[in-house]
Short mmCIF file of C-alpha atoms and ligand atoms in Angstrom, two decimals:
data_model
loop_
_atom_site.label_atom_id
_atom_site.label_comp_id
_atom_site.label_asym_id
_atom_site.label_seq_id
_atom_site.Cartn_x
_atom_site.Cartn_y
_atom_site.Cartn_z
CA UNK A 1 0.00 0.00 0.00
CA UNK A 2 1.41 3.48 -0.65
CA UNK A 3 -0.45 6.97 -1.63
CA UNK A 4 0.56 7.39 -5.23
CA UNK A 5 -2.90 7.10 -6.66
CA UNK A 6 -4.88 7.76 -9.84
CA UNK A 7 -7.70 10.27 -9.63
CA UNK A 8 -8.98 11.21 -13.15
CA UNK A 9 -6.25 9.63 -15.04
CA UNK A 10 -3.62 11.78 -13.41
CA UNK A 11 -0.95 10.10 -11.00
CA UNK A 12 -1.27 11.78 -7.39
CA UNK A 13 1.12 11.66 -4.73
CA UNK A 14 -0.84 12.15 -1.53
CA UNK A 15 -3.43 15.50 -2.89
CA UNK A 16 -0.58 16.91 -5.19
CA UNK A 17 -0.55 16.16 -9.03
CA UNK A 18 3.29 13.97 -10.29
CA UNK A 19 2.90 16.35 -13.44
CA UNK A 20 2.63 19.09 -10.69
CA UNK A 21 5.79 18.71 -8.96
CA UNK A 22 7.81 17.95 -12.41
CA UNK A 23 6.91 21.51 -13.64
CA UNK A 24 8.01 22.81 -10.63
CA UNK A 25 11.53 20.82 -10.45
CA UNK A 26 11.88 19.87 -13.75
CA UNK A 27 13.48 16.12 -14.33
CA UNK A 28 14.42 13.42 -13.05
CA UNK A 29 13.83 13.75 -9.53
CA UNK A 30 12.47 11.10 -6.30
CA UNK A 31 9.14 11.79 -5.01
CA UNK A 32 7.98 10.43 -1.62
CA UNK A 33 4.85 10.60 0.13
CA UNK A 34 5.45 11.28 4.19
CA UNK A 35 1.82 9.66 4.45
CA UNK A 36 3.49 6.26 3.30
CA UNK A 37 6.64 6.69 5.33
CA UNK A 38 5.42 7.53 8.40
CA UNK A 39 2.69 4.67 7.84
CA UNK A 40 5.11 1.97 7.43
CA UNK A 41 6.89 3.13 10.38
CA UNK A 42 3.71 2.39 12.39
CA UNK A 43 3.47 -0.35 10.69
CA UNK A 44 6.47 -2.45 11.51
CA UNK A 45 6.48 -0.86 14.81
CA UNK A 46 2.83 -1.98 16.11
CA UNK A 47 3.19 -5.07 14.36
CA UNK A 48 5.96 -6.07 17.05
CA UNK A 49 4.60 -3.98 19.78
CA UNK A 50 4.21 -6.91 21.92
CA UNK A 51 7.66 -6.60 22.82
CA UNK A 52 8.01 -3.22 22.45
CA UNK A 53 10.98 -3.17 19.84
CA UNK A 54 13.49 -0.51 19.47
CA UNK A 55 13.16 0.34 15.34
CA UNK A 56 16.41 1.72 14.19
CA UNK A 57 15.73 2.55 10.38
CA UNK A 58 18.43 1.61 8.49
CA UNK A 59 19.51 4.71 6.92
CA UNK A 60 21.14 3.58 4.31
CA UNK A 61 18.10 2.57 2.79
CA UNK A 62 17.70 6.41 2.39
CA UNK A 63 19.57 9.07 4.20
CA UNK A 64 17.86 12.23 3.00
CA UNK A 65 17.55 14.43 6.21
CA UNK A 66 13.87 15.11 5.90
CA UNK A 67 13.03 11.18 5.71
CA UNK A 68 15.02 10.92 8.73
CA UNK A 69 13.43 13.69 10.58
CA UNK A 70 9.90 12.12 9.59
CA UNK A 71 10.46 9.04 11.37
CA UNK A 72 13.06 10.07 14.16
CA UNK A 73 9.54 11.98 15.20
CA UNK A 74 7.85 8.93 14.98
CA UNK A 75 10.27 7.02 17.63
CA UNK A 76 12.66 5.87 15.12
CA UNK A 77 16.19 4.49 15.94
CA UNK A 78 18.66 4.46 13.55
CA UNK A 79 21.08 1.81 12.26
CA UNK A 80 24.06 3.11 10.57
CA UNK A 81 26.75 1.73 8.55
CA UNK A 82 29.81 5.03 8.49
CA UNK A 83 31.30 8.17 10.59
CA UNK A 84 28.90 9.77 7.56
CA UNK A 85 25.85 8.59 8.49
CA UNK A 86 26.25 8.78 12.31
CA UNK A 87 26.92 12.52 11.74
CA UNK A 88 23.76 13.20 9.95
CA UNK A 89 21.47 11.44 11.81
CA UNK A 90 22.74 13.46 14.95
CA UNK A 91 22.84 16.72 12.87
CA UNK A 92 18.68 15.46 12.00
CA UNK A 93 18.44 15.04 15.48
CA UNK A 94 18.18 11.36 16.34
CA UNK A 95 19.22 10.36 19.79
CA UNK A 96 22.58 8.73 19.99
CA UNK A 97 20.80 6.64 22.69
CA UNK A 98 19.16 5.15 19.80
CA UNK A 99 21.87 4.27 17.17
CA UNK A 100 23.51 1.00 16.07
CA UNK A 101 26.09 0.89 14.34
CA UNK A 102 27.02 -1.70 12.33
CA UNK A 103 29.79 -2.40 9.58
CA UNK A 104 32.40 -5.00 8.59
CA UNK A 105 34.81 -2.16 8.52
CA UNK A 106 34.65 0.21 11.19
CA UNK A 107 38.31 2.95 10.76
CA UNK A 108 39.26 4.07 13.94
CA UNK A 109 38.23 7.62 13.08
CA UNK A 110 34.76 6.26 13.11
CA UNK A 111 35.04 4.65 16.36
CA UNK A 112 36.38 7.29 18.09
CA UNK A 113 33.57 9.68 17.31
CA UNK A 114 30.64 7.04 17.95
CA UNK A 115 32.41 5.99 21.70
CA UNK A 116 32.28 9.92 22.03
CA UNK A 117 28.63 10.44 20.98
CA UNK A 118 27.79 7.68 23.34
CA UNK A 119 25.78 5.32 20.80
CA UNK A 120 23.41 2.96 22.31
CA UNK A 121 25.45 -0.17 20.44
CA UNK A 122 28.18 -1.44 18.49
CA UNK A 123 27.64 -4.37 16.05
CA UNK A 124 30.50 -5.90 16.02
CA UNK A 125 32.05 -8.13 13.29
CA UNK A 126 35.37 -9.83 14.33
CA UNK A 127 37.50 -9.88 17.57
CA UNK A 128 40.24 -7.34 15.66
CA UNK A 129 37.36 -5.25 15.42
CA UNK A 130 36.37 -5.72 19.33
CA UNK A 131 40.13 -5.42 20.46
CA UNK A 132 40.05 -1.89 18.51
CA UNK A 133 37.04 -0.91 20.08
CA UNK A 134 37.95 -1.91 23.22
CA UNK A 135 41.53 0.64 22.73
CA UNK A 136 39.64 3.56 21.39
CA UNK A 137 36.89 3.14 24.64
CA UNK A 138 39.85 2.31 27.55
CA UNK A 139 41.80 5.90 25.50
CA UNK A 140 38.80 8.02 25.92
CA UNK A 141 37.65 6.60 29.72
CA UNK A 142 34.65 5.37 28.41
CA UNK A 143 32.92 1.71 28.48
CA UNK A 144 30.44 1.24 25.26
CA UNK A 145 27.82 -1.60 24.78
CA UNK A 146 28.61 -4.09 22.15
CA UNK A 147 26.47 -6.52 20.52
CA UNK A 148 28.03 -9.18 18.40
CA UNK A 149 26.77 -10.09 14.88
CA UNK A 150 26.54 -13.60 14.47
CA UNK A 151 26.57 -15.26 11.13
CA UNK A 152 24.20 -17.99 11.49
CA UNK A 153 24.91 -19.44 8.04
CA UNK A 154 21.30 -19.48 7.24
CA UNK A 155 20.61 -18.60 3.65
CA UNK A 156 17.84 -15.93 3.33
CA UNK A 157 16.81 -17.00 -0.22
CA UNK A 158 17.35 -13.43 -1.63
CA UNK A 159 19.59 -12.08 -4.70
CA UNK A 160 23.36 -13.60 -4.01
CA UNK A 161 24.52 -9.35 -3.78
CA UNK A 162 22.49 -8.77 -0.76
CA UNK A 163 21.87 -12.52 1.21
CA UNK A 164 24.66 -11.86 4.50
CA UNK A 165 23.87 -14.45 6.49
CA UNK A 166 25.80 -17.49 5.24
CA UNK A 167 29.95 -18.52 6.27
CA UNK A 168 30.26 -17.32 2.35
CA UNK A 169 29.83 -13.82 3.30
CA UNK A 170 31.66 -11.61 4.88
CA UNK A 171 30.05 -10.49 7.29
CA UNK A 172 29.25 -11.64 11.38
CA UNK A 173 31.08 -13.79 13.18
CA UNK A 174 30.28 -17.68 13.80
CA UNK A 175 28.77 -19.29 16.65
CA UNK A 176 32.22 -21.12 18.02
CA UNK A 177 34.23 -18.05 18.01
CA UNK A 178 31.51 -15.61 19.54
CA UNK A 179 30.74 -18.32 22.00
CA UNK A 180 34.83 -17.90 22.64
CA UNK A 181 34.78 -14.18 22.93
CA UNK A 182 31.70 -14.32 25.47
CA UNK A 183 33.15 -16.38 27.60
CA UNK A 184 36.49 -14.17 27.76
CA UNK A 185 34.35 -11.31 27.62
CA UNK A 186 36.98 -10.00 30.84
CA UNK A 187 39.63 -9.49 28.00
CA UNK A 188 37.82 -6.68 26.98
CA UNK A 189 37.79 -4.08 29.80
CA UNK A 190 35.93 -1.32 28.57
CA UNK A 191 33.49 -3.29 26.60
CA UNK A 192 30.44 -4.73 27.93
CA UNK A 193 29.48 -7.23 25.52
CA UNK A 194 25.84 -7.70 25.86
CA UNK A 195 23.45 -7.98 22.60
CA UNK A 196 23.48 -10.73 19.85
CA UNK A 197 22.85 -9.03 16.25
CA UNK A 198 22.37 -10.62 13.40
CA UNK A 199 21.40 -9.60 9.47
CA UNK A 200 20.34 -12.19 7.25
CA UNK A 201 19.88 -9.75 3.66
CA UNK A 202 17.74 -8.08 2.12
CA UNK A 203 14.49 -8.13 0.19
CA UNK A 204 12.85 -11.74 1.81
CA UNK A 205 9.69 -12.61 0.94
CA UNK A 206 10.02 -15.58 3.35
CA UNK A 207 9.50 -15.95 7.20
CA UNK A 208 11.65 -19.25 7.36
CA UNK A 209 14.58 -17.69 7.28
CA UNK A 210 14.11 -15.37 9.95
CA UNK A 211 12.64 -18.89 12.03
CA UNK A 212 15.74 -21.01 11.44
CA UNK A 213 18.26 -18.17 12.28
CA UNK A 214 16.16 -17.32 15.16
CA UNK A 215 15.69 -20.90 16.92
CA UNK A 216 19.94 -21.13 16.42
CA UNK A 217 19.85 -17.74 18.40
CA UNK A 218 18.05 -19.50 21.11
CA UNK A 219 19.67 -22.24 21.07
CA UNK A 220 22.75 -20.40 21.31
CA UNK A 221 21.33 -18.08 24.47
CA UNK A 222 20.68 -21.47 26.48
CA UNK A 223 24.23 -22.66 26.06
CA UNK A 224 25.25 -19.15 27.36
CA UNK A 225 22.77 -19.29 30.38
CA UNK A 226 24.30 -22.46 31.37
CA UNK A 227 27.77 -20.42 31.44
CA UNK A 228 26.09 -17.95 33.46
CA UNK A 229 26.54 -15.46 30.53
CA UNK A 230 23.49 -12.89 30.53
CA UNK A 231 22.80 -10.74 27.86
CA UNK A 232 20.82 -7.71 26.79
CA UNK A 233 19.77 -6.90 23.55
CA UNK A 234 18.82 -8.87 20.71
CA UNK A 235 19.32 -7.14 17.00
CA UNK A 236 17.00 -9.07 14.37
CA UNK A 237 18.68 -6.34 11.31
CA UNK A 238 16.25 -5.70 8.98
CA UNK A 239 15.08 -7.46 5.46
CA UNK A 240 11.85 -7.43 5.45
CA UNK A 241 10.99 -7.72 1.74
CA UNK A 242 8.59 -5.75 -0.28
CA UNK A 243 6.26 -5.96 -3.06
CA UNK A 244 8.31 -5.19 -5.84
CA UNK A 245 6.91 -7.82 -8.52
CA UNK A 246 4.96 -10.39 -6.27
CA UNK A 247 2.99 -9.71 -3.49
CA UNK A 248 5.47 -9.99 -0.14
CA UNK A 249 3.76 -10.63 3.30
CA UNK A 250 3.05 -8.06 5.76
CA UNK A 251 4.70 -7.33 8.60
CA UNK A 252 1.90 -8.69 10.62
CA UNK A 253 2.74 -12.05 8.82
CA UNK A 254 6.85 -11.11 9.84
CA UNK A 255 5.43 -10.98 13.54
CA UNK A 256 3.28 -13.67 14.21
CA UNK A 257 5.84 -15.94 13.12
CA UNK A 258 8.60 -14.13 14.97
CA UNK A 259 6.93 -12.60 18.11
CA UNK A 260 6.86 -16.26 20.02
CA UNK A 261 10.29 -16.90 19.28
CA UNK A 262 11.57 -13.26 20.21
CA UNK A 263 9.41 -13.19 23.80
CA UNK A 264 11.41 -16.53 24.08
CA UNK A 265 14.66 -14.58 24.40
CA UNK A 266 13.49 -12.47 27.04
CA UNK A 267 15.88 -9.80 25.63
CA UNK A 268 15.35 -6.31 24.47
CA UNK A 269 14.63 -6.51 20.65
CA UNK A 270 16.19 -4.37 18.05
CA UNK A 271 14.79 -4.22 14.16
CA UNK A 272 16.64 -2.68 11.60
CA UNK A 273 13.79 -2.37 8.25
CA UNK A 274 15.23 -0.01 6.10
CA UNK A 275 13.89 -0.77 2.89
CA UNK A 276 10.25 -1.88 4.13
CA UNK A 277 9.65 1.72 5.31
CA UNK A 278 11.31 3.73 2.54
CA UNK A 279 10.84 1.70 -0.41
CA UNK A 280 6.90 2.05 -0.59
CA UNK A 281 6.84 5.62 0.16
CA UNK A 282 9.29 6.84 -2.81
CA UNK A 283 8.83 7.06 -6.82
CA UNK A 284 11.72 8.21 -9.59
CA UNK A 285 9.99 10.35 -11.60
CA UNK A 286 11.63 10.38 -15.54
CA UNK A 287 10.76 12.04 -18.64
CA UNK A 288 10.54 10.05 -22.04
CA UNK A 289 13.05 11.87 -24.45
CA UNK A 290 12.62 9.53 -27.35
CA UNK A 291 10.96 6.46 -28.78
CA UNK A 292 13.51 4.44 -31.02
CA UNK A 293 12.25 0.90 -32.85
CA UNK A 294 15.34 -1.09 -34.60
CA UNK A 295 13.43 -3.56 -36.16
CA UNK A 296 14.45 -5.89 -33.50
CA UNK A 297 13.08 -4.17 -30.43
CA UNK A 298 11.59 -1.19 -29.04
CA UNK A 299 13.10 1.31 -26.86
CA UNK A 300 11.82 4.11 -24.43
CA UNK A 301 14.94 6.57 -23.86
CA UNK A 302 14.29 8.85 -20.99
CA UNK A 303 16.36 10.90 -19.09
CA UNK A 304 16.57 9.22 -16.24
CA UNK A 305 19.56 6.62 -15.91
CA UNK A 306 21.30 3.83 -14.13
CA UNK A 307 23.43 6.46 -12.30
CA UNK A 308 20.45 8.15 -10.63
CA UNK A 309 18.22 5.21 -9.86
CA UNK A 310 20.70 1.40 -9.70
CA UNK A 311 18.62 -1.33 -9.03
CA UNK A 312 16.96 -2.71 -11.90
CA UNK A 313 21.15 -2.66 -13.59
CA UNK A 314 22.68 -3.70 -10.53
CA UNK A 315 20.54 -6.70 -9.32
CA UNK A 316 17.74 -6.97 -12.47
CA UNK A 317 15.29 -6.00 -9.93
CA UNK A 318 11.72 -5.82 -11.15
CA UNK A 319 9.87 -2.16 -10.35
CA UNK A 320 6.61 -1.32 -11.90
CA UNK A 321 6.52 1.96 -14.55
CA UNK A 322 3.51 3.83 -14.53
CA UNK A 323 2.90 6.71 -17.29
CA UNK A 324 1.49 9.41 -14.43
CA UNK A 325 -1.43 9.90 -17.29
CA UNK A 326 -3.47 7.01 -17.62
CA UNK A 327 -4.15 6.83 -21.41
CA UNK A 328 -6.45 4.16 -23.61
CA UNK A 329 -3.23 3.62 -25.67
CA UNK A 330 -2.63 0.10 -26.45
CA UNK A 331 0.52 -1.87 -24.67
CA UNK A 332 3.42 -2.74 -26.78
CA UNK A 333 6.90 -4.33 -25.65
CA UNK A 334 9.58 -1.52 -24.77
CA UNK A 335 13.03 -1.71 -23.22
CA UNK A 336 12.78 1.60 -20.36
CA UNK A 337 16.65 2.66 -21.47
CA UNK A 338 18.40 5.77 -19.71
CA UNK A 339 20.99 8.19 -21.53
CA UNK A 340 23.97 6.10 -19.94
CA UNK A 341 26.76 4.55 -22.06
CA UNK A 342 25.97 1.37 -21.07
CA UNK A 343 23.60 -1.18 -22.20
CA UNK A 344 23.76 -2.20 -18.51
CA UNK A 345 21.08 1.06 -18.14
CA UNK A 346 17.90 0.18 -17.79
CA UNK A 347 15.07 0.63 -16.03
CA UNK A 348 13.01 -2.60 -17.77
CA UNK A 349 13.42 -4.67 -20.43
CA UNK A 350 10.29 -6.25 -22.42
CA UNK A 351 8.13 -4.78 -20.02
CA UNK A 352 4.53 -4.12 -21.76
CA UNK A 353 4.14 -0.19 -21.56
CA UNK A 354 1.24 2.00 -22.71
CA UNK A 355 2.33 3.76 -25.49
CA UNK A 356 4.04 6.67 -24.62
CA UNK A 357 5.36 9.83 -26.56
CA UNK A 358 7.99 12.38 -25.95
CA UNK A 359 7.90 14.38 -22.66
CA UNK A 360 5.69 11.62 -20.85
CA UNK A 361 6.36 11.42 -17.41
CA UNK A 362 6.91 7.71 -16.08
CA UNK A 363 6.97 7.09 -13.13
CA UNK A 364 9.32 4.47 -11.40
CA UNK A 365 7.65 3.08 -8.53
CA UNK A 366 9.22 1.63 -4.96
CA UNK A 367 12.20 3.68 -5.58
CA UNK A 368 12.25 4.90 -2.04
CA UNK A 369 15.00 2.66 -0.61
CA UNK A 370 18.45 2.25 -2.14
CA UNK A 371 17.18 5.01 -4.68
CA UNK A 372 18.86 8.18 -4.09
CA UNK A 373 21.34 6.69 -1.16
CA UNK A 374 22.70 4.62 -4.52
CA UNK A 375 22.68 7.16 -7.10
CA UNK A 376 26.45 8.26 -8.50
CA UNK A 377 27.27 11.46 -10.83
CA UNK A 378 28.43 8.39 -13.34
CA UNK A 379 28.99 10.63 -16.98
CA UNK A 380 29.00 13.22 -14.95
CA UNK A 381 25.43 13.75 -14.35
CA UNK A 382 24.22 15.87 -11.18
CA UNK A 383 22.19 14.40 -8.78
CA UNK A 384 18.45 14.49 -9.24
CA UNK A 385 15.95 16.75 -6.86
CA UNK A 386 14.25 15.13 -4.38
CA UNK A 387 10.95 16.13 -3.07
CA UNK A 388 8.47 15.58 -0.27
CA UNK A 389 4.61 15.67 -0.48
CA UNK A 390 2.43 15.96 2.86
CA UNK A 391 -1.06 15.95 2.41
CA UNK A 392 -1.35 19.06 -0.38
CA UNK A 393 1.90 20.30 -0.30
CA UNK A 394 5.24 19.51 -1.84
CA UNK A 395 8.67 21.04 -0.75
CA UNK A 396 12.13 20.25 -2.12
CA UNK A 397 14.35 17.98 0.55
CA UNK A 398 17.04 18.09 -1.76
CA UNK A 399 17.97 20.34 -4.30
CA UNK A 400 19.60 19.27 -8.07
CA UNK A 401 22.82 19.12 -8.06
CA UNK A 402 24.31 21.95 -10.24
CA UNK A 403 27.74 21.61 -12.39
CA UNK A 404 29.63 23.59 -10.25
CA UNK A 405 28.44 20.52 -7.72
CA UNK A 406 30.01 17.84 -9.94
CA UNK A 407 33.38 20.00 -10.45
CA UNK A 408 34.06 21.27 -6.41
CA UNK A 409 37.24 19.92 -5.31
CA UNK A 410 39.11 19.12 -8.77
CA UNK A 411 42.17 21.00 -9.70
CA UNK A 412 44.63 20.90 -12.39
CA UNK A 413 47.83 20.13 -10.51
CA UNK A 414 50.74 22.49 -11.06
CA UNK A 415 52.88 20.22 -13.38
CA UNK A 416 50.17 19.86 -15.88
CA UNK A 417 49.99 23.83 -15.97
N1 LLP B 501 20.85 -3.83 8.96
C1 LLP B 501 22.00 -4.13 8.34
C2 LLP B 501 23.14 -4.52 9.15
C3 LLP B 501 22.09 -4.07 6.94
O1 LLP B 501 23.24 -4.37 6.35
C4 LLP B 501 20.96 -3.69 6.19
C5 LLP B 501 21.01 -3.62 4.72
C6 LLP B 501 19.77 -3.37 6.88
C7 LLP B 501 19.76 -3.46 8.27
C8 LLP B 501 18.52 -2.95 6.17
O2 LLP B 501 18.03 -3.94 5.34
P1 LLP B 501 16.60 -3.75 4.65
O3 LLP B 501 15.54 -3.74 5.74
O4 LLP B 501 16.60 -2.46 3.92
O5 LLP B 501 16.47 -4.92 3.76
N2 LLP B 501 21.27 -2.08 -2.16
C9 LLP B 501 20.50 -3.29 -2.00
C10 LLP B 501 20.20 -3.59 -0.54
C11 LLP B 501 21.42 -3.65 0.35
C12 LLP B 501 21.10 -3.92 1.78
C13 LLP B 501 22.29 -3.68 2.65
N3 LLP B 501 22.07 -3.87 4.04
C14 LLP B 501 19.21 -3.19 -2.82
O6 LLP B 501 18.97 -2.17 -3.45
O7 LLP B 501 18.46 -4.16 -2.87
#
């Protein structure tokens, strides 16, 4: 469910017209309803309220300072992934009681700063990581929470770019060795290592995965009880797939099958959706430039490209086009191609489109998550405008980038002069 809707063959966002905003901002630019955003928050959130989860929204999903605001005034946590992101999500506001932060690759630099902002927890990823961790705290007189991601080599059934939870990723750390570092948790002075996290990937459509990881975790908490090793805070990570193509379940579904295992623990629960709340509530909106048939196929060139919005060239993913005027024109066969010098950019490929001429608007939908966070200035294209509808009106969250954008910071060095 999201609020881009038709009303008299016109696509709305919310009360405001898509044709509307592009007149306004010109093209291509990411449209997101706050109605949607803030709904899925809810959504996820009273879905677990039964144990009253913490809901860090994983903000690399999208980082845009006005999404982040939205939901950081809902209650939202964030999960992080950089020194970058922790910055803006304090600059937007968010409590640093609330953050997690979790990468395979945490620089020293960025530990330093999140043991000074006093972040709720660190997911940690292997013991070099805790022992550096532990230095930076004992240095600045501080002791920080830790939670340690475990790799429960489940396989979460999802593209192989974005499944984390098997012993062929890199990521976590496996149940022998974290059982290890529990038990000589006194190695680790200024640490107190108290929370289990684990991410399986991203986009599942499937509850089992979450199940099978979930009974390990338990079974993994009772052989800790019976070394008298208590813990905290249980980090589920986030996943939750969406409707992209096929319908996904709902996160009432993701709960009933999790909530009886996750009371089990009797720990404080942590989610991480990033994608599940931004992906609905966000659209790329692209003009058509030109219509091109080769004999062979047909082709819809717009000026949107694989730079500005990644997925469907990075992982094939599947997103529904929309023209944002509903016409009685018959559907033919197009490839959705952007301006890029790749045949690697596009946005569909035999996907059965209304007809559509030049300067149609089409609108990309679910583009919310790992849109704009993605997007590169690739042929050295500016960043698109991003834009933010509540109820009737629209405001831009982030403005185009201009060429002087693309340019700052390059010189001509002296010996080339
Ligand atoms: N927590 C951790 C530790 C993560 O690594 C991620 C995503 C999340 C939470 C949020 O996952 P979500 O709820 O959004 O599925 N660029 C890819 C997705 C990469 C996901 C990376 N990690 C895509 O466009 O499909």
């Amino acid at each position: 469910m999201h609020d881009f809707n038709f009303k008299n063959n016109e696509l709305y966002c919310e009360s405001v017209k898509v044709g509307a905003v592009a007149k306004k901002v010109g093209t291509p630019f990411y449209l997101y309803s706050h109605k949607t955003l803030v709904e899925h928050f809810q959504k996820i959130r009273d879905a677990f309220a039964p144990v009253n989860p913490l809901v860090c929204f994983a903000m690399k999903s999208n980082g845009n300072a006005a999404i982040l605001k939205t939901l950081i005034d809902q209650g939202a946590g964030i999960d992080i992934v950089s020194g970058g992101e922790l910055k803006k999500a304090i600059r937007v506001g968010a409590n640093p009681k609330t953050i997690c932060f979790a990468s395979a690759g945490k620089t020293q630099e960025e530990i330093a700063l999140a043991v000074k902002k006093g972040i709720l927890l660190f997911n940690v990823e292997s013991k070099e990581e805790l022992n550096a961790i532990n230095t930076i705290a004992k240095k600045l007189r501080k002791v920080v929470q830790v939670a340690l991601r475990i790799n429960p080599d489940v396989d979460a059934a999802t593209h192989k770019s974005i499944t984390t939870g098997t012993l062929k990723n890199k990521f976590g750390i496996d149940l022998k060795t974290a059982h290890e570092i529990l038990k000589n948790a006194k190695k680790y002075p200024s640490l107190e290592i108290n929370g289990l996290h684990v991410h399986l990937g991203s986009q599942i459509t499937s509850v089992k995965p979450y199940v099978f990881a979930l009974k390990k975790i338990i079974q993994f908490l009772e052989i800790l009880c019976a070394d008298s090793i208590c813990l905290r805070y249980l980090d589920i990570g986030g996943g939750f797939g969406i409707s992209y193509e096929k319908k996904a379940i709902t996160s009432k579904q993701f709960a009933k099958a999790l909530l009886p295992l996750l009371k089990m623990t009797g720990l404080k629960i942590i989610l991480e959706p990033g994608r599940f709340i931004a992906g609905p509530s966000g659209i790329f909106v692209t003009k058509v430039l030109y219509n091109k048939n080769n004999g062979v196929k047909k082709f819809v060139i717009v000026d949107g490209g694989m730079n500005d919005f990644a997925r469907p060239s990075l992982y094939n993913a599947y997103h529904e086009i929309i023209p944002t005027k509903k016409t009685a024109a018959k559907k033919i066969k197009v490839d959705v191609v952007g301006p890029i010098c790749e045949s690697g950019d596009f946005f569909a490929k035999d996907r059965p489109l209304s007809t559509v001429k030049k300067n149609a608007l089409l609108a990309i939908m679910r583009a919310g998550a790992y849109g704009s966070t993605m997007a590169s200035n690739y042929n050295i294209r500016p960043k698109v405008a991003e834009v933010m509808v509540k109820g009737n009106k629209f405001e831009i969250i982030k403005s185009r980038e201009t060429f002087n954008d693309l340019i700052r910071g390059e010189k001509i060095p002296r010996f080339l002069k």
